Amino acid sequence: MEDTEVRDLISDLPQSILESILSRLPIRDAVSSSILSTKWRYRWTTLTHLVFDDNCVKTCNDRALLEGNLISFITRTLFLHQGPIHKFQLSTSYLQCCPEIDQWLLFLSRSGIKELVLELGEGEWFRIPSCLFNCKKLTRLELCRCEFEPPPSFKGFLYLKSLNLYQVLVGPEAIESLISSCPVLENLSLSYFDSLALTVRAPNLKYLCLEGEFTDICLENTPQLLAMSVAMYMTEDTAEHFEQSSSCNFMKFLGGVPLLERLIGHIYFTKYLSVGNRPGKLQITYSHLRVIELYQVSFEDMKEILVVLRLITNAPSLTELKISVSACLVLFHNNWKLSLNYHSLMGSSNFLGRGLHIHQLLRNPLT
């Protein structure tokens, strides 16, 4: 039998397919592919998506060694990379504040970066260098355990569509300025902010998630908003601020969202909306609102009850209602009856004549 040469079928695949294969591998494995053959030596260097985490280096009991190995791996990868980098993600518990991160961000600001995710571990907050604000092509930005202050020369991220800030230290004026200077922003998530009074001006915003200790929230220019989820933590200071407020929070928060389809309100949300709530017909009808979820509503507070009723009666397309309560109450409105008790929420099968589906709700285990 004649000897036949074994053909390397994978290496002969089109470049686009090879890049697709490499992009689905962890970055450590993609870089290791360089030892397969001379054809593979530099194929990984043109990857446009680079995702680094703690698995990029072998684990050991020496934390300093782990940090050094991870820094060396990322630096070497960026040094050998060729072409644009569209996505850079660093999710690590090993690195907090090291000068190398500043150097990486400076490199990325010159590489056409579009998506940037920094999720750093416990410890000292990482201060974002000013070069980040030179990443003009950013479409997605996620920061965790960082602090930043945009430079005076910053004019905004003109292409940014998604902004996610988790445990970020930034002044209220700076965060409002950042949001308003992103004209095509569609997705905004702010988590674990303390004592923040926030005004959101984002004409193209569609999805909003807020979680933290907010002293005030105003949605001033959000006509395209489709869905929102809000959890508000309350201290004695914020509770006192709520009691002294004379403005109508319901209208400040929900007075300019005519296209809203889904509303999820967690702890203290209905209490916040009840502050300054004035009886009377609303000037807005939520014609597209189909889903309402309200948690930990106090039905011992008539103001919160009125907030719930206002939402329900001004949402003609409502099909799904979910409420967690901690008291027993029976409500009557025109030709329908809604019974709320400790263990469940029940309603007629033809709620308001619209076939509203009402979920079973359990009593708050803390009560």
Coordinates of C-alpha atoms in Angstrom, one line a residue:
M1 CA 0.0 0.0 0.0
E2 CA 1.3 3.4 -0.9
D3 CA 2.0 6.0 1.8
T4 CA -0.5 8.8 1.6
E5 CA 0.1 12.2 3.0
V6 CA -2.3 13.1 5.8
R7 CA -4.1 16.3 4.8
D8 CA -4.7 19.0 7.4
L9 CA -8.3 19.7 6.6
I10 CA -8.9 22.2 9.5
S11 CA -6.0 24.4 8.5
D12 CA -7.3 24.6 4.9
L13 CA -10.6 26.0 6.0
P14 CA -11.4 29.6 5.0
Q15 CA -9.9 32.3 7.3
S16 CA -13.4 33.5 8.5
I17 CA -14.3 29.9 9.7
L18 CA -11.0 29.6 11.5
E19 CA -11.6 32.9 13.3
S20 CA -15.0 31.7 14.2
I21 CA -13.6 28.5 15.7
L22 CA -11.0 30.4 17.7
S23 CA -13.4 33.0 18.9
R24 CA -15.5 30.3 20.6
L25 CA -12.5 29.0 22.6
P26 CA -11.3 30.5 25.9
I27 CA -8.6 33.0 25.2
R28 CA -6.0 30.7 26.9
D29 CA -6.8 27.9 24.5
A30 CA -6.9 30.2 21.5
V31 CA -3.4 31.5 22.3
S32 CA -2.2 27.9 22.9
S33 CA -3.3 27.0 19.3
S34 CA -0.1 28.7 18.1
I35 CA 1.8 25.5 18.9
L36 CA -0.2 23.3 16.6
S37 CA 1.7 24.2 13.4
T38 CA 3.4 27.1 11.7
K39 CA 0.1 27.8 10.0
W40 CA -1.6 28.3 13.4
R41 CA 1.2 30.3 15.0
Y42 CA -0.3 33.8 14.5
R43 CA -4.0 33.0 13.6
W44 CA -5.2 34.0 17.1
T45 CA -3.5 37.4 16.9
T46 CA -6.3 38.8 14.7
L47 CA -9.2 37.9 17.1
T48 CA -11.4 40.9 17.6
H49 CA -13.0 39.7 20.9
L50 CA -10.6 39.2 23.9
V51 CA -12.1 37.9 27.1
F52 CA -9.8 37.4 30.1
D53 CA -10.7 35.9 33.5
D54 CA -9.0 34.0 36.4
N55 CA -9.0 30.8 34.3
C56 CA -6.4 32.3 32.0
V57 CA -3.6 31.2 34.4
K58 CA -3.1 28.0 36.4
T59 CA -4.2 28.3 40.0
C60 CA -1.8 28.1 42.9
N61 CA -1.7 29.2 46.6
D62 CA 0.6 32.1 45.9
R63 CA -1.6 35.1 45.1
A64 CA 1.3 37.3 44.1
L65 CA 2.4 34.7 41.6
L66 CA -1.2 34.5 40.2
E67 CA -1.4 38.2 39.8
G68 CA 1.9 38.3 38.1
N69 CA 1.1 35.5 35.7
L70 CA -2.3 37.0 34.8
I71 CA -0.7 40.5 34.1
S72 CA 2.0 38.9 32.0
F73 CA -0.5 36.8 30.0
I74 CA -2.7 39.8 29.2
T75 CA 0.2 42.1 28.4
R76 CA 1.8 39.5 26.1
T77 CA -1.5 38.9 24.4
L78 CA -2.1 42.6 23.7
F79 CA 1.5 43.0 22.6
L80 CA 1.3 40.3 20.0
H81 CA -2.2 41.2 18.8
Q82 CA -2.7 42.5 15.3
G83 CA -5.5 44.6 14.0
P84 CA -8.6 46.1 15.7
I85 CA -10.0 44.9 19.1
H86 CA -13.8 45.2 19.2
K87 CA -14.4 43.7 22.6
F88 CA -12.2 43.5 25.7
Q89 CA -13.5 41.9 28.9
L90 CA -11.6 41.5 32.1
S91 CA -13.4 39.6 34.9
T92 CA -11.0 38.9 37.7
S93 CA -10.8 38.7 41.5
Y94 CA -7.0 38.8 41.4
L95 CA -6.4 42.3 40.1
Q96 CA -7.7 45.6 41.6
C97 CA -5.5 48.6 41.2
C98 CA -2.4 47.9 39.1
P99 CA -0.7 50.3 36.7
E100 CA -0.9 47.7 33.9
I101 CA -4.6 48.1 33.6
D102 CA -4.0 51.8 32.7
Q103 CA -1.6 50.7 30.0
W104 CA -4.1 48.2 28.6
L105 CA -6.8 50.8 28.4
L106 CA -4.5 53.2 26.7
F107 CA -3.7 50.5 24.1
L108 CA -7.4 49.7 23.7
S109 CA -8.3 53.4 23.2
R110 CA -6.1 53.2 20.0
S111 CA -7.4 49.9 18.8
G112 CA -11.0 50.8 17.8
I113 CA -12.6 49.2 21.0
K114 CA -16.4 48.9 20.8
E115 CA -17.2 46.8 23.9
L116 CA -15.4 47.2 27.2
V117 CA -16.2 45.2 30.3
L118 CA -14.2 45.6 33.6
E119 CA -15.3 43.5 36.5
L120 CA -12.6 43.8 39.2
G121 CA -12.4 42.0 42.5
E122 CA -12.9 43.1 46.1
G123 CA -10.5 45.7 47.5
E124 CA -9.7 49.2 46.5
W125 CA -11.7 50.7 43.8
F126 CA -9.9 51.0 40.4
R127 CA -9.8 54.6 39.2
I128 CA -10.5 54.8 35.5
P129 CA -7.9 56.7 33.5
S130 CA -8.9 59.6 31.3
C131 CA -7.9 57.6 28.2
L132 CA -11.1 55.6 28.5
F133 CA -13.0 58.7 27.4
N134 CA -11.1 58.7 24.2
C135 CA -12.7 55.4 23.1
K136 CA -15.0 57.2 20.7
K137 CA -16.4 54.0 19.1
L138 CA -17.7 52.4 22.3
T139 CA -21.2 50.8 21.9
R140 CA -21.1 49.0 25.3
L141 CA -19.5 49.9 28.6
E142 CA -19.7 47.9 31.8
L143 CA -17.8 48.8 34.9
C144 CA -17.8 47.1 38.3
R145 CA -16.0 48.4 41.4
C146 CA -14.5 51.4 39.7
E147 CA -14.5 55.1 40.1
F148 CA -14.2 57.8 37.5
E149 CA -14.7 61.4 36.6
P150 CA -15.0 62.4 33.0
P151 CA -12.5 65.1 31.9
P152 CA -13.8 68.6 31.1
S153 CA -13.0 67.9 27.4
F154 CA -15.2 64.8 27.2
K155 CA -18.1 65.4 24.8
G156 CA -19.8 62.0 25.2
F157 CA -19.9 58.5 23.7
L158 CA -21.8 59.1 20.5
Y159 CA -22.3 55.4 19.7
L160 CA -22.8 54.0 23.2
K161 CA -26.0 51.9 23.3
S162 CA -25.5 50.0 26.6
L163 CA -24.2 51.4 29.9
N164 CA -23.9 49.2 33.0
L165 CA -22.4 50.6 36.2
Y166 CA -22.2 48.3 39.3
Q167 CA -20.7 49.6 42.5
V168 CA -19.2 52.6 40.8
L169 CA -18.1 55.8 42.6
V170 CA -19.0 58.8 40.6
G171 CA -20.6 62.2 41.4
P172 CA -24.3 62.7 40.6
E173 CA -23.6 65.5 38.2
A174 CA -21.0 63.4 36.4
I175 CA -23.3 60.4 36.0
E176 CA -26.2 62.6 34.7
S177 CA -23.8 64.3 32.3
L178 CA -22.5 60.9 31.1
I179 CA -26.0 59.6 30.4
S180 CA -27.2 62.7 28.6
S181 CA -24.1 62.8 26.4
C182 CA -24.8 59.3 25.0
P183 CA -27.5 60.2 22.4
V184 CA -28.2 56.7 21.2
L185 CA -28.2 55.0 24.6
E186 CA -30.8 52.2 24.8
N187 CA -29.9 50.1 27.8
L188 CA -29.0 51.6 31.2
S189 CA -28.3 49.7 34.4
L190 CA -27.2 51.4 37.7
S191 CA -26.6 49.2 40.7
Y192 CA -25.6 49.8 44.3
F193 CA -25.5 53.6 44.3
D194 CA -25.7 55.4 47.6
S195 CA -27.7 58.6 48.3
L196 CA -28.1 59.4 44.6
A197 CA -30.5 62.0 43.3
L198 CA -30.8 61.1 39.6
T199 CA -32.3 62.8 36.6
V200 CA -32.3 60.7 33.4
R201 CA -32.3 62.4 30.0
A202 CA -32.0 59.7 27.3
P203 CA -34.4 60.1 24.4
N204 CA -33.6 56.7 22.9
L205 CA -33.5 54.7 26.2
K206 CA -35.5 51.5 26.0
Y207 CA -34.5 49.4 29.0
L208 CA -33.8 50.8 32.5
C209 CA -32.6 48.9 35.6
L210 CA -32.0 50.8 38.9
E211 CA -30.9 49.3 42.2
G212 CA -29.6 51.3 45.2
E213 CA -30.2 54.0 47.7
F214 CA -31.8 56.7 45.5
T215 CA -33.0 59.9 47.2
D216 CA -34.9 61.0 44.1
I217 CA -35.4 59.8 40.5
C218 CA -36.7 61.8 37.6
L219 CA -37.2 60.4 34.1
E220 CA -37.2 63.7 32.3
N221 CA -36.7 62.7 28.7
T222 CA -37.3 59.0 28.1
P223 CA -40.2 58.7 25.6
Q224 CA -39.0 55.4 24.1
L225 CA -38.7 53.5 27.4
L226 CA -40.2 50.0 27.1
A227 CA -39.2 48.2 30.3
M228 CA -37.9 49.1 33.7
S229 CA -36.9 47.3 36.9
V230 CA -36.4 49.4 40.1
A231 CA -35.3 48.4 43.6
M232 CA -34.9 51.2 46.1
Y233 CA -33.1 50.8 49.4
M234 CA -34.1 53.1 52.2
T235 CA -32.2 54.4 55.3
E236 CA -33.5 56.7 58.0
D237 CA -32.2 59.7 56.1
T238 CA -33.8 58.8 52.8
A239 CA -37.1 57.9 54.6
E240 CA -37.1 61.4 56.2
H241 CA -36.3 62.9 52.8
F242 CA -39.3 61.1 51.3
E243 CA -41.6 62.4 54.0
Q244 CA -40.6 66.0 53.5
S245 CA -40.8 65.9 49.8
S246 CA -43.7 67.8 48.2
S247 CA -43.3 66.8 44.6
C248 CA -45.3 64.2 42.9
N249 CA -42.9 61.2 42.4
F250 CA -45.5 59.3 40.4
M251 CA -45.5 61.8 37.6
K252 CA -41.7 62.5 37.9
F253 CA -41.0 58.8 37.4
L254 CA -43.9 57.6 35.2
G255 CA -45.3 60.7 33.7
G256 CA -43.3 60.5 30.4
V257 CA -43.1 56.9 29.5
P258 CA -46.1 56.3 27.1
L259 CA -44.6 53.3 25.4
L260 CA -43.9 51.3 28.6
E261 CA -44.6 47.6 28.2
R262 CA -43.2 46.1 31.4
L263 CA -42.8 47.5 34.9
I264 CA -41.1 45.7 37.8
G265 CA -41.0 47.5 41.2
H266 CA -39.1 45.9 44.1
I267 CA -38.6 47.1 47.6
Y268 CA -39.9 50.6 48.5
F269 CA -40.8 51.3 44.9
T270 CA -44.6 51.9 45.5
K271 CA -43.7 53.8 48.6
Y272 CA -41.5 56.2 46.6
L273 CA -44.3 56.6 43.9
S274 CA -46.8 57.4 46.7
V275 CA -45.0 60.5 47.8
G276 CA -46.8 63.6 46.6
N277 CA -49.3 61.4 44.7
R278 CA -52.3 63.6 43.9
P279 CA -55.8 62.1 43.3
G280 CA -57.4 62.7 40.0
K281 CA -57.2 61.5 36.4
L282 CA -53.8 60.9 35.0
Q283 CA -52.7 62.8 31.9
I284 CA -51.1 59.7 30.5
T285 CA -52.5 56.2 29.6
Y286 CA -50.1 53.3 29.5
S287 CA -51.6 51.8 26.4
H288 CA -48.7 49.3 25.8
L289 CA -48.3 48.3 29.4
R290 CA -48.9 44.5 29.6
V291 CA -46.9 43.3 32.6
I292 CA -46.8 44.8 36.2
E293 CA -44.8 43.2 39.0
L294 CA -44.8 45.0 42.4
Y295 CA -43.1 43.5 45.4
Q296 CA -43.4 44.2 49.1
V297 CA -46.3 46.6 48.7
S298 CA -47.7 47.8 52.0
F299 CA -51.5 47.6 52.0
E300 CA -51.6 49.2 55.3
D301 CA -50.7 52.5 53.6
M302 CA -53.6 53.9 51.6
K303 CA -51.2 56.0 49.5
E304 CA -49.5 52.8 48.2
I305 CA -52.9 51.3 47.5
L306 CA -53.8 54.3 45.3
V307 CA -50.5 53.9 43.4
V308 CA -51.4 50.3 42.6
L309 CA -54.9 51.2 41.5
R310 CA -53.7 54.1 39.4
L311 CA -51.3 51.8 37.5
I312 CA -54.0 49.1 36.9
T313 CA -56.8 51.4 35.8
N314 CA -54.6 53.4 33.4
A315 CA -53.2 50.2 31.7
P316 CA -56.0 49.1 29.3
S317 CA -53.7 46.4 27.7
L318 CA -52.6 44.8 31.0
T319 CA -52.4 41.0 30.8
E320 CA -50.2 40.1 33.7
L321 CA -50.3 41.4 37.2
K322 CA -48.0 40.2 40.1
I323 CA -48.1 41.7 43.5
S324 CA -46.6 40.6 46.8
V325 CA -48.4 42.0 49.9
S326 CA -48.2 41.7 53.6
A327 CA -51.8 42.4 54.7
C328 CA -55.3 41.3 53.9
L329 CA -57.4 43.6 51.9
V330 CA -60.4 43.4 49.5
L331 CA -60.7 46.2 46.9
F332 CA -63.8 47.1 44.9
H333 CA -63.7 49.1 41.7
N334 CA -66.8 49.4 39.5
N335 CA -67.7 45.9 38.3
W336 CA -64.6 44.0 39.5
K337 CA -63.3 42.7 42.7
L338 CA -59.6 42.1 43.7
S339 CA -58.9 40.2 46.9
L340 CA -55.4 40.4 48.4
N341 CA -54.5 38.3 51.4
Y342 CA -51.4 36.9 53.1
H343 CA -51.0 33.9 50.9
S344 CA -52.4 34.6 47.5
L345 CA -53.8 37.2 45.1
M346 CA -57.0 36.2 43.4
G347 CA -59.2 37.9 40.8
S348 CA -62.0 37.2 38.5
S349 CA -61.1 35.4 35.2
N350 CA -62.3 38.5 33.3
F351 CA -60.4 41.2 35.3
L352 CA -61.7 44.5 34.0
G353 CA -63.1 42.6 31.1
R354 CA -59.6 42.0 29.7
G355 CA -58.8 38.5 30.7
L356 CA -56.0 39.6 33.0
H357 CA -53.9 36.7 34.2
I358 CA -53.2 37.0 37.9
H359 CA -50.3 35.1 39.5
Q360 CA -50.4 33.3 42.8
L361 CA -48.4 35.3 45.3
L362 CA -46.8 34.1 48.5
R363 CA -46.7 36.1 51.7
N364 CA -43.4 37.8 52.4
P365 CA -41.4 35.2 54.5
L366 CA -40.1 38.1 56.7
T367 CA -43.6 38.9 57.9

